[in-house]
Amino acid sequence: MSILVVGSVAYDTVATTRETRERQLGGSASFFSIATLGAAEVRCVGVVGDDFKQEDLDLLASRGADVSGIKRVAGKSFHWSGRYHDDMIERDTLATELGVFADFQPEIPESWRGSEYLFLANIHPSLQAHVLEAMSGPRLTALDTMNLWIETTPNELRTILGKVDVLLVNDGEARQLTGKRSLAHAAEAIRAMGPTRVIVKKGEHGALLFGTESVLAVPAIILDDVVDPTGAGDSFAGGFMRSLALSGADRSSDDTPYRQAMLDGTVTASFCPEGFSVEGLLGIDDAGYQKRMNTLRGMMVP
Ligand code: AMP
């Protein structure tokens, strides 16, 4: 099974109360790809500048991502900078320097257009729509977005929402998108916009799946230490899509594979905050993964 992801491939500067790390590997497509753990063929579409280190592309490739769809062009790579509050939950975005990302026109190689699974990571909704149009009918399309697009490009976002199967958003974004306070009402309103399934991420409080025949609430794994939560949402998406690809689920499947995918997303995402950048994800091995899956299941049964 193959998964195509289009998103940012970036350098992030992250400040926490303990430490600041400058220009480390980040971007939604980077976290997503590594989180798929080489279990499916992951095809990355993105753009980087001439400052982007080859070793970072090599790292993605060494983790099973096909990076031949990441174009290198003259200019600076996308750079995001944020500072976490003491609680390691709230963060302030200090800078978003688009660089070469400003003129990004995703090009999908001919041989990738038949990819079975499509993840439209958080980029301009028109670019997401452009990518979806180039594909020849994926089994399943999932979409991520953010407050920026909800505020600045609501019409474009509505158009693409009408064409995808799954939306992943955080609770604040779900409320902002729909104007509904209740998450159940927000999910209902989102489903009326197009996606048949909605995942509402609630950070340290876990995530909700509003499926076609059921609702599932999955807690987040309780971590001893949070170093840098940047990318946890994209890591969740990577684990979620890996799970669906491995089970061969499509949009007409019942909720069963989606419920399992919620657990895989949660377990995968739990490794991300344990290190800066993608370091936490790089530490995942089979035994550690299984141990956390057992912990999670243990948290969910009476
Ligand atoms: P998350 O913590 O899951 O929200 O993801 C954070 C990642 O998203 C960082 O690695 C950033 O480089 C990337 N990011 C932040 N803002 C944007 C944006 N406007 N467009 C695309 N990617 C972004």
Coordinates of C-alpha atoms and ligand atoms in Angstrom, one line a residue:
M1 CA 0.0 0.0 0.0
S2 CA 1.2 3.5 -0.7
I3 CA 0.5 6.8 1.1
L4 CA 1.1 10.1 -0.6
V5 CA 1.7 13.1 1.7
V6 CA 1.9 16.7 0.8
G7 CA 2.9 19.2 3.4
S8 CA 5.7 21.3 4.8
V9 CA 9.3 20.2 5.0
A10 CA 10.8 22.7 7.3
Y11 CA 13.3 24.0 9.8
D12 CA 11.8 24.7 13.2
T13 CA 13.2 26.9 16.0
V14 CA 11.6 25.7 19.2
A15 CA 12.1 27.4 22.6
T16 CA 11.0 25.7 25.8
T17 CA 11.7 26.9 29.4
R18 CA 14.6 24.5 29.5
E19 CA 16.2 24.8 26.1
T20 CA 16.1 26.4 22.7
R21 CA 16.9 24.4 19.6
E22 CA 17.5 26.3 16.3
R23 CA 16.6 25.2 12.8
Q24 CA 16.0 21.6 13.5
L25 CA 14.2 19.3 11.1
G26 CA 10.4 19.9 11.2
G27 CA 7.4 20.3 9.0
S28 CA 4.2 18.3 8.8
A29 CA 5.4 16.0 6.0
S30 CA 8.6 15.2 7.9
F31 CA 6.8 14.2 11.1
F32 CA 4.1 12.3 9.2
S33 CA 6.6 10.3 7.1
I34 CA 8.7 9.2 10.0
A35 CA 5.6 8.3 12.0
T36 CA 4.6 5.8 9.3
L37 CA 7.6 3.7 10.5
G38 CA 8.4 2.4 7.0
A39 CA 5.3 0.2 7.1
A40 CA 3.9 1.5 3.9
E41 CA 5.5 3.2 1.0
V42 CA 5.4 6.9 1.8
R43 CA 5.7 9.3 -1.0
C44 CA 6.5 12.9 0.0
V45 CA 5.7 16.0 -2.0
G46 CA 7.1 19.2 -0.8
V47 CA 9.7 21.9 -1.4
V48 CA 12.9 22.9 0.3
G49 CA 15.4 25.7 -0.3
D50 CA 19.1 25.4 -1.0
D51 CA 19.9 25.8 2.7
F52 CA 18.2 22.4 3.4
K53 CA 20.8 19.8 4.5
Q54 CA 21.1 16.7 2.4
E55 CA 21.5 14.7 5.6
D56 CA 17.9 15.7 6.6
L57 CA 16.5 14.4 3.3
D58 CA 18.7 11.3 3.8
L59 CA 17.2 10.8 7.2
L60 CA 13.6 10.8 5.8
A61 CA 14.7 8.4 3.1
S62 CA 16.4 6.1 5.6
R63 CA 13.1 5.9 7.4
G64 CA 11.3 4.6 4.3
A65 CA 10.1 7.9 2.7
D66 CA 10.4 8.4 -1.0
V67 CA 11.7 12.0 -1.1
S68 CA 12.0 12.3 -4.8
G69 CA 8.9 14.5 -4.8
I70 CA 10.6 17.0 -2.5
K71 CA 11.9 19.7 -4.8
R72 CA 14.9 21.7 -4.0
V73 CA 14.7 25.3 -5.3
A74 CA 16.8 28.5 -4.9
G75 CA 15.9 30.3 -1.7
K76 CA 15.3 29.6 2.0
S77 CA 13.4 26.6 3.4
F78 CA 10.2 27.2 5.3
H79 CA 11.1 28.2 8.9
W80 CA 8.7 28.1 11.8
S81 CA 9.6 29.3 15.2
G82 CA 7.6 28.8 18.4
R83 CA 7.9 29.2 22.2
Y84 CA 6.1 26.9 24.7
H85 CA 4.7 28.1 27.9
D86 CA 5.6 26.5 31.2
D87 CA 2.7 24.0 30.8
M88 CA 4.3 22.6 27.6
I89 CA 0.9 22.8 26.0
E90 CA 0.3 26.4 25.0
R91 CA 2.6 27.8 22.5
D92 CA 3.1 31.1 20.8
T93 CA 4.2 31.2 17.2
L94 CA 7.1 33.7 17.0
A95 CA 7.7 33.5 13.2
T96 CA 6.5 31.8 10.1
E97 CA 8.9 32.5 7.3
L98 CA 7.5 30.9 4.2
G99 CA 10.7 31.2 2.0
V100 CA 10.4 28.9 -1.0
F101 CA 7.1 27.6 0.5
A102 CA 5.4 30.9 -0.6
D103 CA 5.5 29.8 -4.3
F104 CA 5.0 26.1 -3.7
Q105 CA 3.1 24.5 -6.5
P106 CA 2.9 20.8 -5.7
E107 CA 3.7 18.6 -8.6
I108 CA 2.6 15.0 -8.4
P109 CA 4.8 12.6 -10.4
E110 CA 2.8 10.6 -12.9
S111 CA 3.6 7.3 -11.2
W112 CA 2.4 8.6 -7.8
R113 CA -1.1 9.6 -8.9
G114 CA -2.5 6.2 -8.2
S115 CA -1.4 6.2 -4.5
E116 CA -4.0 4.4 -2.5
Y117 CA -4.0 6.8 0.5
L118 CA -3.6 10.5 0.5
F119 CA -2.8 12.8 3.4
L120 CA -3.2 16.5 2.7
A121 CA -1.2 17.9 5.6
N122 CA -1.6 21.5 6.7
I123 CA -1.0 23.7 3.7
H124 CA -3.1 26.3 1.8
P125 CA -6.5 24.6 1.0
S126 CA -6.2 25.5 -2.7
L127 CA -2.9 23.6 -2.9
Q128 CA -4.6 20.7 -1.1
A129 CA -7.4 20.8 -3.8
H130 CA -4.8 21.0 -6.6
V131 CA -3.1 17.8 -5.3
L132 CA -6.4 15.9 -4.9
E133 CA -7.4 16.8 -8.4
A134 CA -4.1 15.4 -9.7
M135 CA -4.8 12.0 -8.1
S136 CA -6.7 9.2 -9.8
G137 CA -9.1 8.3 -7.0
P138 CA -7.4 7.3 -3.8
R139 CA -9.1 4.8 -1.5
L140 CA -9.1 7.3 1.2
T141 CA -8.2 11.0 1.7
A142 CA -7.5 12.6 5.0
L143 CA -7.0 16.3 5.6
D144 CA -5.4 18.5 8.3
T145 CA -5.7 22.2 8.5
M146 CA -5.1 25.1 11.0
N147 CA -6.6 28.3 12.4
L148 CA -4.8 30.4 9.7
W149 CA -6.7 28.8 6.9
I150 CA -10.0 28.7 8.8
E151 CA -9.7 32.5 9.3
T152 CA -8.1 33.6 6.0
T153 CA -9.4 31.1 3.3
P154 CA -12.7 29.8 4.6
N155 CA -14.2 29.4 1.1
E156 CA -11.3 27.4 -0.3
L157 CA -11.3 25.3 2.9
R158 CA -15.0 24.6 2.4
T159 CA -14.4 23.4 -1.1
I160 CA -11.7 20.9 -0.2
L161 CA -13.7 19.8 2.8
G162 CA -16.4 18.7 0.5
K163 CA -14.1 16.3 -1.2
V164 CA -12.2 14.5 1.6
D165 CA -13.1 11.5 3.8
V166 CA -11.5 12.3 7.1
L167 CA -10.7 15.6 8.8
L168 CA -8.2 15.8 11.6
V169 CA -8.4 19.0 13.7
N170 CA -7.8 20.0 17.3
D171 CA -10.7 20.9 19.5
G172 CA -10.2 24.7 19.1
E173 CA -10.1 24.4 15.4
A174 CA -13.3 22.3 15.3
R175 CA -15.1 25.0 17.3
Q176 CA -13.6 27.8 15.2
L177 CA -14.6 26.1 12.0
T178 CA -18.2 25.5 13.0
G179 CA -19.0 28.1 15.6
K180 CA -20.3 25.3 17.8
R181 CA -19.1 24.8 21.4
S182 CA -20.1 21.2 21.8
L183 CA -17.6 19.0 20.1
A184 CA -20.4 16.6 19.2
H185 CA -22.3 19.4 17.4
A186 CA -19.1 20.6 15.8
A187 CA -18.3 17.1 14.5
E188 CA -21.9 16.9 13.1
A189 CA -21.5 20.2 11.4
I190 CA -18.2 19.2 9.9
R191 CA -19.7 16.0 8.6
A192 CA -22.4 18.0 6.9
M193 CA -19.5 19.8 5.1
G194 CA -18.2 16.6 3.6
P195 CA -15.9 14.4 5.6
T196 CA -17.7 11.2 6.8
R197 CA -15.3 10.9 9.7
V198 CA -13.9 13.5 12.0
I199 CA -11.1 13.2 14.5
V200 CA -10.8 15.9 17.1
K201 CA -7.4 16.0 18.8
K202 CA -7.3 17.3 22.4
G203 CA -3.6 17.2 23.1
E204 CA -2.8 15.7 26.5
H205 CA -6.5 14.8 26.9
G206 CA -6.5 12.4 23.9
A207 CA -8.5 12.3 20.8
L208 CA -12.1 11.6 19.7
L209 CA -13.3 9.8 16.6
F210 CA -16.7 10.7 15.3
G211 CA -17.2 7.7 13.0
T212 CA -20.0 6.6 10.7
E213 CA -21.5 4.3 13.3
S214 CA -19.7 5.0 16.5
V215 CA -17.8 7.5 18.7
L216 CA -14.5 6.6 20.3
A217 CA -12.7 8.5 22.9
V218 CA -9.0 7.6 23.3
P219 CA -7.0 9.0 26.2
A220 CA -3.4 10.2 25.6
I221 CA -0.6 8.2 27.1
I222 CA 0.6 9.9 30.3
L223 CA 4.3 10.9 29.7
D224 CA 6.9 11.3 32.4
D225 CA 8.6 14.1 30.6
V226 CA 7.5 16.4 27.7
V227 CA 10.5 17.8 25.9
D228 CA 9.0 19.2 22.7
P229 CA 5.4 18.5 21.6
T230 CA 5.9 20.1 18.1
G231 CA 4.7 17.7 15.4
A232 CA 2.6 15.4 17.7
G233 CA -0.5 16.1 15.6
D234 CA 1.3 15.1 12.4
S235 CA 2.8 12.1 14.1
F236 CA -0.7 11.1 15.1
A237 CA -1.8 11.4 11.5
G238 CA 1.2 9.3 10.4
G239 CA 0.3 6.5 12.8
F240 CA -3.4 6.7 11.9
M241 CA -2.8 6.5 8.1
R242 CA -0.2 3.7 8.5
S243 CA -2.8 1.7 10.4
L244 CA -5.4 2.2 7.8
A245 CA -3.0 1.3 5.0
L246 CA -1.9 -1.9 6.7
S247 CA -5.5 -3.0 7.2
G248 CA -6.5 -2.0 3.7
A249 CA -9.4 0.1 4.9
D250 CA -11.2 2.4 2.5
R251 CA -14.0 5.0 2.9
S252 CA -16.7 2.4 2.8
S253 CA -15.2 0.2 5.6
D254 CA -17.0 0.2 8.9
D255 CA -15.6 1.9 11.9
T256 CA -13.5 -1.1 13.1
P257 CA -10.2 -0.2 11.3
Y258 CA -10.7 3.5 12.1
R259 CA -11.0 2.7 15.8
Q260 CA -7.8 0.7 15.7
A261 CA -6.1 3.5 13.7
M262 CA -7.0 5.9 16.6
L263 CA -5.0 3.7 18.9
D264 CA -2.1 3.5 16.5
G265 CA -2.2 7.3 16.1
T266 CA -2.2 7.8 19.8
V267 CA 0.7 5.4 20.5
T268 CA 2.8 6.9 17.7
A269 CA 2.1 10.5 18.7
S270 CA 3.1 9.7 22.3
F271 CA 6.8 9.2 21.3
C272 CA 7.0 12.6 19.6
P273 CA 7.1 14.9 22.6
E274 CA 9.8 12.9 24.3
G275 CA 12.5 14.5 22.2
F276 CA 13.2 17.7 20.1
S277 CA 12.3 17.6 16.5
V278 CA 11.8 14.0 15.2
E279 CA 14.2 12.5 17.8
G280 CA 11.4 11.0 19.9
L281 CA 9.9 9.2 16.8
L282 CA 13.4 7.9 15.8
G283 CA 13.5 6.0 19.1
I284 CA 10.4 3.9 18.3
D285 CA 11.1 0.1 18.1
D286 CA 8.7 -2.8 18.0
A287 CA 9.0 -3.7 21.7
G288 CA 8.5 -0.1 22.9
Y289 CA 5.6 0.4 20.6
Q290 CA 3.8 -2.8 21.8
K291 CA 4.5 -1.8 25.4
R292 CA 2.7 1.5 24.9
M293 CA -0.1 -0.1 23.0
N294 CA -0.6 -2.4 26.0
T295 CA -0.5 0.6 28.4
L296 CA -3.1 2.4 26.3
R297 CA -5.4 -0.5 26.2
G298 CA -4.9 -0.9 30.0
M299 CA -6.0 2.8 30.4
M300 CA -9.2 2.1 28.5
V301 CA -10.7 -1.0 30.1
P302 CA -12.5 -1.1 33.5
Ligands
AMP1 P1 2.0 20.4 15.1 O1 2.8 20.6 16.3 O2 1.5 19.0 14.9 O3 0.9 21.5 15.0 O4 3.0 20.7 13.8 C1 4.0 21.6 13.9 C2 4.7 21.6 12.5 O5 3.9 22.3 11.6 C3 6.1 22.3 12.6 O6 7.1 21.4 12.3 C4 6.0 23.4 11.6 O7 7.1 23.5 10.7 C5 4.8 23.1 10.8 N1 4.0 24.3 10.5 C6 3.7 25.4 11.3 N2 3.0 26.3 10.7 C7 2.8 25.9 9.4 C8 2.2 26.4 8.2 N3 1.6 27.6 8.3 N4 2.1 25.7 7.1 C9 2.7 24.5 7.1 N5 3.4 23.9 8.1 C10 3.4 24.6 9.3

